[in-house]
């Protein structure tokens, strides 16, 4: 047991005159901490040194430069072997056979035969070269010696000294001796430095090819972001795609897969290359791995587009420059060119740019239009841009319904014949009647004499999904929304889709977040031009663009919501699409509200004033309640449908556009509201008379008061 330490001290603070007691404090003896063994401290130090970032950087540098030299030697050896043998030709033959291209295989085999014949001829020449060289040297020495002697004779004759005959020979011998001396001096250091110079040359080759593992490269090279697209990078990306048949085929190809690639072409803000896949690999297998392919190419998913061209077993890759798609495109020509006009029949609307950077222009002539996408992705602006351009053709007429009612279409007030804005069921009813009115106009045009030319009538409904989802019924029990044969909006749109194109009555719709309920199949397939912004799923992409476009590579569901606003995938015969593709990606111009106002002002200046119908015009001289009583007449009760017909006959301008809701609105609160009789809505004569009497009485009382 260790001994305790005893401490003596006096207690202070005692009263005066008393001696302070001495207190004994026992302090236990605590043994000192055991020292840390040397091997533990050394291990910690070694671990710290090994894991330090500086050590790692030095280690990566040593490995990288060592592998540069080693792999550079391998590259030089392979190049030398390829140059001296027919290995290159044999690889190309195997690659052509793997692709099933027998013509190319025969061509490379013929080249190999010519190469072998030329090599054999050179080797046979080498058998005679020593004798020929000896003869050449002998003849050269003899001729040179004779020339030197002749020169010496000339010098001797000129100077009068016979000894000058040997002067040229002596000078030549001295020159040769000097060269030998120089070689003797330089030879030693040259032999010493030669291995180092050779190693430096091999290192240079390896460094140029970056022949080292990615983990050993510097940080800015390891990321690979923005790395130029080269054939080797494309082949490596395809090899590492996770398709066993593709990986094995590339491994068996003598050229390591280079023959699969067509020329890499600059295409706008990126590059484009066609890849012919080997037998046994489907284009679908590559399309389904778009994200992995993009990552293998050191790109983001949205920077790689895969389409199917005309050639069989071929995919077309478009790879954007890193970050290029996040840069905005320029302003619309509608804004920059104040003299621009439109031509509905022959012109094309400047809509934006394709991925190549070329202008994307859309023909609107006799084409129904559908634009869809998620909320807040630029659908209304894209649709409005087309309407703004077409407004610059003074012959075009517009019927517009905006079922969002946020004021995005306010500028068309005074230009559109009808402009309905609002999200309520009442607005849906008005829009439905507007579309049905367009159907009547279409039927009138269809019955006109053959050869009659009609101006374009654009029936535009934004947020059309609100109409399809409307639950209201009319007084005959027909739904305004829905997708049945009794659904009023649906059937009106279908009729225009079926026959409107022939007489220039066109249906344009913008919808949001498509489903089978808010965008019926027959409606979406009736559009000639179908465009989609960012969507959530592939099934929605198929609803928006159709199976053919999606199977051909269209993928609006891979656009980034919020980041790719205004970017559309378009399937239409009205836009230039690369041959073999079913769709094209367009980055649309953004035209803000102020610019749209200015464009509409220019459009209004081109045409006569248009009175826009924004509300039901009842006319100040009409008394709706009295007119209703008039058309009811002496009948006890009249069906509301008949009341509306009689009102329209009484004054078409005031009541021609009335619906059941207008009738109900006038009668509400009067005591003469429509009611059911035998299951049908009617208006009662007696109730109307009481309502008129009460109104007149109330009016007289108010006047007397």
Coordinates of N, CA and C in Angstrom, one line a residue, residues 132-224:
X132 N 25.4 -3.5 -102.6 CA 25.1 -2.2 -103.3 C 25.7 -1.1 -102.5
X133 N 25.6 -1.2 -101.2 CA 26.2 -0.1 -100.4 C 27.7 0.0 -100.5
X134 N 28.4 -1.2 -100.5 CA 29.8 -1.3 -100.7 C 30.3 -0.7 -102.0
X135 N 29.5 -1.1 -103.1 CA 29.8 -0.5 -104.4 C 29.6 1.0 -104.4
X136 N 28.6 1.4 -103.7 CA 28.3 2.9 -103.7 C 29.4 3.6 -103.0
X137 N 29.8 3.1 -101.8 CA 30.9 3.7 -101.0 C 32.2 3.8 -101.8
X138 N 32.5 2.6 -102.5 CA 33.8 2.6 -103.3 C 33.8 3.6 -104.4
X139 N 32.7 3.6 -105.1 CA 32.6 4.6 -106.2 C 32.6 6.0 -105.7
X140 N 31.9 6.3 -104.5 CA 31.9 7.6 -104.0 C 33.3 8.1 -103.5
X141 N 34.0 7.1 -102.8 CA 35.4 7.5 -102.4 C 36.3 7.7 -103.5
X142 N 36.2 6.9 -104.6 CA 37.1 7.1 -105.7 C 36.8 8.4 -106.4
X143 N 35.6 8.7 -106.6 CA 35.2 10.0 -107.3 C 35.6 11.2 -106.4
X144 N 35.4 11.0 -105.1 CA 35.8 12.2 -104.2 C 37.3 12.4 -104.2
X145 N 38.0 11.2 -104.1 CA 39.5 11.3 -104.1 C 40.0 11.9 -105.4
X146 N 39.5 11.5 -106.6 CA 39.9 12.1 -107.8 C 39.6 13.6 -107.9
X147 N 38.4 14.0 -107.4 CA 38.0 15.4 -107.4 C 39.0 16.2 -106.6
X148 N 39.4 15.6 -105.4 CA 40.3 16.4 -104.5 C 41.7 16.5 -105.2
X149 N 42.1 15.4 -105.8 CA 43.4 15.5 -106.5 C 43.4 16.5 -107.6
X150 N 42.3 16.5 -108.4 CA 42.2 17.5 -109.5 C 42.2 18.9 -108.9
X151 N 41.5 19.1 -107.8 CA 41.5 20.4 -107.2 C 42.9 20.8 -106.7
X152 N 43.7 19.8 -106.2 CA 45.0 20.1 -105.7 C 45.9 20.5 -106.9
X153 N 45.8 19.8 -108.0 CA 46.5 20.1 -109.2 C 46.3 21.6 -109.6
X154 N 45.0 22.0 -109.6 CA 44.6 23.3 -110.0 C 45.3 24.3 -109.0
X155 N 45.3 24.0 -107.7 CA 45.9 24.9 -106.8 C 47.4 25.0 -107.0
X156 N 48.1 23.8 -107.3 CA 49.5 23.9 -107.5 C 49.9 24.7 -108.8
X157 N 49.1 24.5 -109.8 CA 49.3 25.3 -111.1 C 49.1 26.7 -110.8
X158 N 48.1 27.1 -110.0 CA 47.9 28.5 -109.8 C 48.9 29.1 -108.9
X159 N 49.4 28.4 -107.9 CA 50.4 29.0 -106.9 C 51.8 28.7 -107.3
X160 N 52.0 27.7 -108.2 CA 53.4 27.4 -108.6 C 54.1 26.6 -107.6
X161 N 53.4 26.0 -106.6 CA 54.0 25.2 -105.6 C 53.5 23.8 -105.7
X162 N 54.4 22.8 -106.1 CA 53.9 21.4 -106.3 C 53.3 20.8 -105.0
X163 N 53.7 21.3 -103.8 CA 53.1 20.7 -102.6 C 51.6 21.0 -102.4
X164 N 51.1 22.0 -103.1 CA 49.7 22.3 -103.0 C 48.7 21.2 -103.6
X165 N 49.4 20.2 -104.3 CA 48.6 19.2 -104.8 C 47.9 18.4 -103.7
X166 N 48.6 18.2 -102.6 CA 48.0 17.4 -101.5 C 47.2 18.2 -100.5
X167 N 47.1 19.5 -100.7 CA 46.4 20.4 -99.7 C 44.9 20.0 -99.5
X168 N 44.1 19.8 -100.6 CA 42.7 19.4 -100.4 C 42.6 18.1 -99.6
X169 N 43.5 17.1 -100.0 CA 43.4 15.8 -99.3 C 43.8 16.0 -97.8
X170 N 44.8 16.8 -97.5 CA 45.2 17.0 -96.1 C 44.0 17.7 -95.4
X171 N 43.4 18.7 -96.0 CA 42.3 19.4 -95.3 C 41.1 18.5 -95.0
X172 N 40.8 17.6 -96.0 CA 39.7 16.6 -95.8 C 40.0 15.7 -94.6
X173 N 41.2 15.2 -94.6 CA 41.6 14.3 -93.5 C 41.6 15.0 -92.2
X174 N 42.0 16.2 -92.1 CA 41.9 17.0 -90.8 C 40.5 17.2 -90.4
X175 N 39.6 17.5 -91.4 CA 38.2 17.7 -91.0 C 37.6 16.4 -90.5
X176 N 37.9 15.3 -91.1 CA 37.4 14.0 -90.6 C 37.9 13.7 -89.2
X177 N 39.2 14.0 -89.0 CA 39.7 13.8 -87.7 C 39.1 14.7 -86.6
X178 N 38.7 15.9 -87.0 CA 38.0 16.8 -86.1 C 36.6 16.2 -85.7
X179 N 35.9 15.7 -86.7 CA 34.6 15.1 -86.4 C 34.7 13.9 -85.5
X180 N 35.8 13.1 -85.7 CA 36.0 11.9 -84.8 C 36.3 12.4 -83.4
X181 N 37.0 13.5 -83.3 CA 37.3 14.0 -82.0 C 36.1 14.5 -81.3
X182 N 35.3 15.2 -82.0 CA 34.0 15.7 -81.4 C 33.1 14.6 -81.0
X183 N 33.0 13.5 -81.8 CA 32.2 12.4 -81.4 C 32.8 11.7 -80.2
X184 N 34.1 11.6 -80.1 CA 34.7 11.0 -78.9 C 34.4 11.8 -77.6
X185 N 34.4 13.1 -77.8 CA 34.1 14.0 -76.6 C 32.6 13.9 -76.2
X186 N 31.7 13.9 -77.2 CA 30.3 13.9 -76.9 C 29.7 12.5 -76.6
X187 N 30.4 11.5 -77.1 CA 29.8 10.2 -77.0 C 29.5 9.7 -75.5
X188 N 30.5 10.0 -74.7 CA 30.3 9.6 -73.3 C 29.1 10.2 -72.6
X189 N 29.0 11.5 -72.5 CA 27.8 12.1 -72.0 C 26.5 11.7 -72.7
X190 N 26.6 11.6 -74.0 CA 25.4 11.2 -74.7 C 24.9 9.8 -74.3
X191 N 25.8 8.9 -74.2 CA 25.4 7.5 -73.7 C 24.8 7.6 -72.3
X192 N 25.4 8.5 -71.5 CA 24.9 8.6 -70.1 C 23.5 9.2 -70.1
X193 N 23.3 10.2 -70.9 CA 22.0 10.9 -70.9 C 20.9 10.2 -71.8
X194 N 21.3 9.4 -72.7 CA 20.4 8.8 -73.6 C 19.2 8.1 -72.9
X195 N 19.5 7.2 -71.9 CA 18.3 6.6 -71.2 C 17.4 7.6 -70.5
X196 N 17.9 8.7 -70.0 CA 17.1 9.7 -69.4 C 16.3 10.4 -70.4
X197 N 16.9 10.7 -71.6 CA 16.1 11.4 -72.7 C 15.0 10.4 -73.2
X198 N 15.4 9.2 -73.3 CA 14.3 8.2 -73.8 C 13.2 8.1 -72.8
X199 N 13.6 8.1 -71.5 CA 12.5 8.0 -70.4 C 11.6 9.3 -70.5
X200 N 12.3 10.5 -70.7 CA 11.5 11.7 -70.8 C 10.6 11.7 -72.0
X201 N 11.0 11.1 -73.1 CA 10.2 11.0 -74.3 C 9.0 10.1 -74.0
X202 N 9.2 9.0 -73.4 CA 8.1 8.1 -73.0 C 7.2 8.7 -72.1
X203 N 7.7 9.5 -71.1 CA 6.8 10.2 -70.1 C 6.0 11.2 -70.9
X204 N 6.5 11.9 -71.8 CA 5.8 12.9 -72.6 C 4.6 12.3 -73.3
X205 N 4.9 11.1 -73.9 CA 3.8 10.4 -74.6 C 2.7 10.0 -73.6
X206 N 3.1 9.4 -72.5 CA 2.1 9.0 -71.5 C 1.3 10.2 -70.9
X207 N 2.0 11.3 -70.7 CA 1.3 12.5 -70.1 C 0.3 13.1 -71.1
X208 N 0.7 13.1 -72.4 CA -0.2 13.6 -73.4 C -1.5 12.7 -73.5
X209 N -1.3 11.4 -73.3 CA -2.5 10.5 -73.4 C -3.2 10.4 -72.1
X210 N -2.6 11.0 -71.0 CA -3.2 10.9 -69.6 C -3.3 9.4 -69.3
X211 N -2.2 8.7 -69.5 CA -2.2 7.2 -69.3 C -1.9 6.9 -67.8
X212 N -2.8 7.2 -67.0 CA -2.7 6.9 -65.6 C -4.1 6.8 -65.0
X213 N -4.3 6.1 -63.9 CA -5.6 6.0 -63.3 C -6.2 7.3 -62.9
X214 N -7.5 7.4 -62.9 CA -8.2 8.7 -62.6 C -7.9 9.1 -61.2
X215 N -7.7 8.2 -60.3 CA -7.5 8.7 -58.9 C -6.2 9.3 -58.7
X216 N -5.2 9.0 -59.6 CA -3.9 9.6 -59.5 C -3.8 11.0 -60.2
X217 N -4.8 11.4 -60.9 CA -4.7 12.6 -61.6 C -5.0 13.8 -60.7
X218 N -4.5 15.0 -61.1 CA -4.8 16.2 -60.3 C -6.3 16.4 -60.1
X219 N -6.8 17.1 -59.1 CA -8.2 17.3 -58.8 C -8.9 17.9 -60.0
X220 N -8.4 18.8 -60.7 CA -9.1 19.5 -61.8 C -9.2 18.5 -63.0
X221 N -8.3 17.5 -63.1 CA -8.5 16.6 -64.2 C -9.3 15.4 -63.8
X222 N -9.3 15.1 -62.5 CA -10.1 13.9 -62.0 C -11.6 14.2 -62.2
X223 N -12.1 15.4 -62.0 CA -13.5 15.7 -62.1 C -14.0 15.4 -63.5
X224 N -13.2 15.8 -64.6 CA -13.6 15.5 -65.9 C -14.7 16.4 -66.4

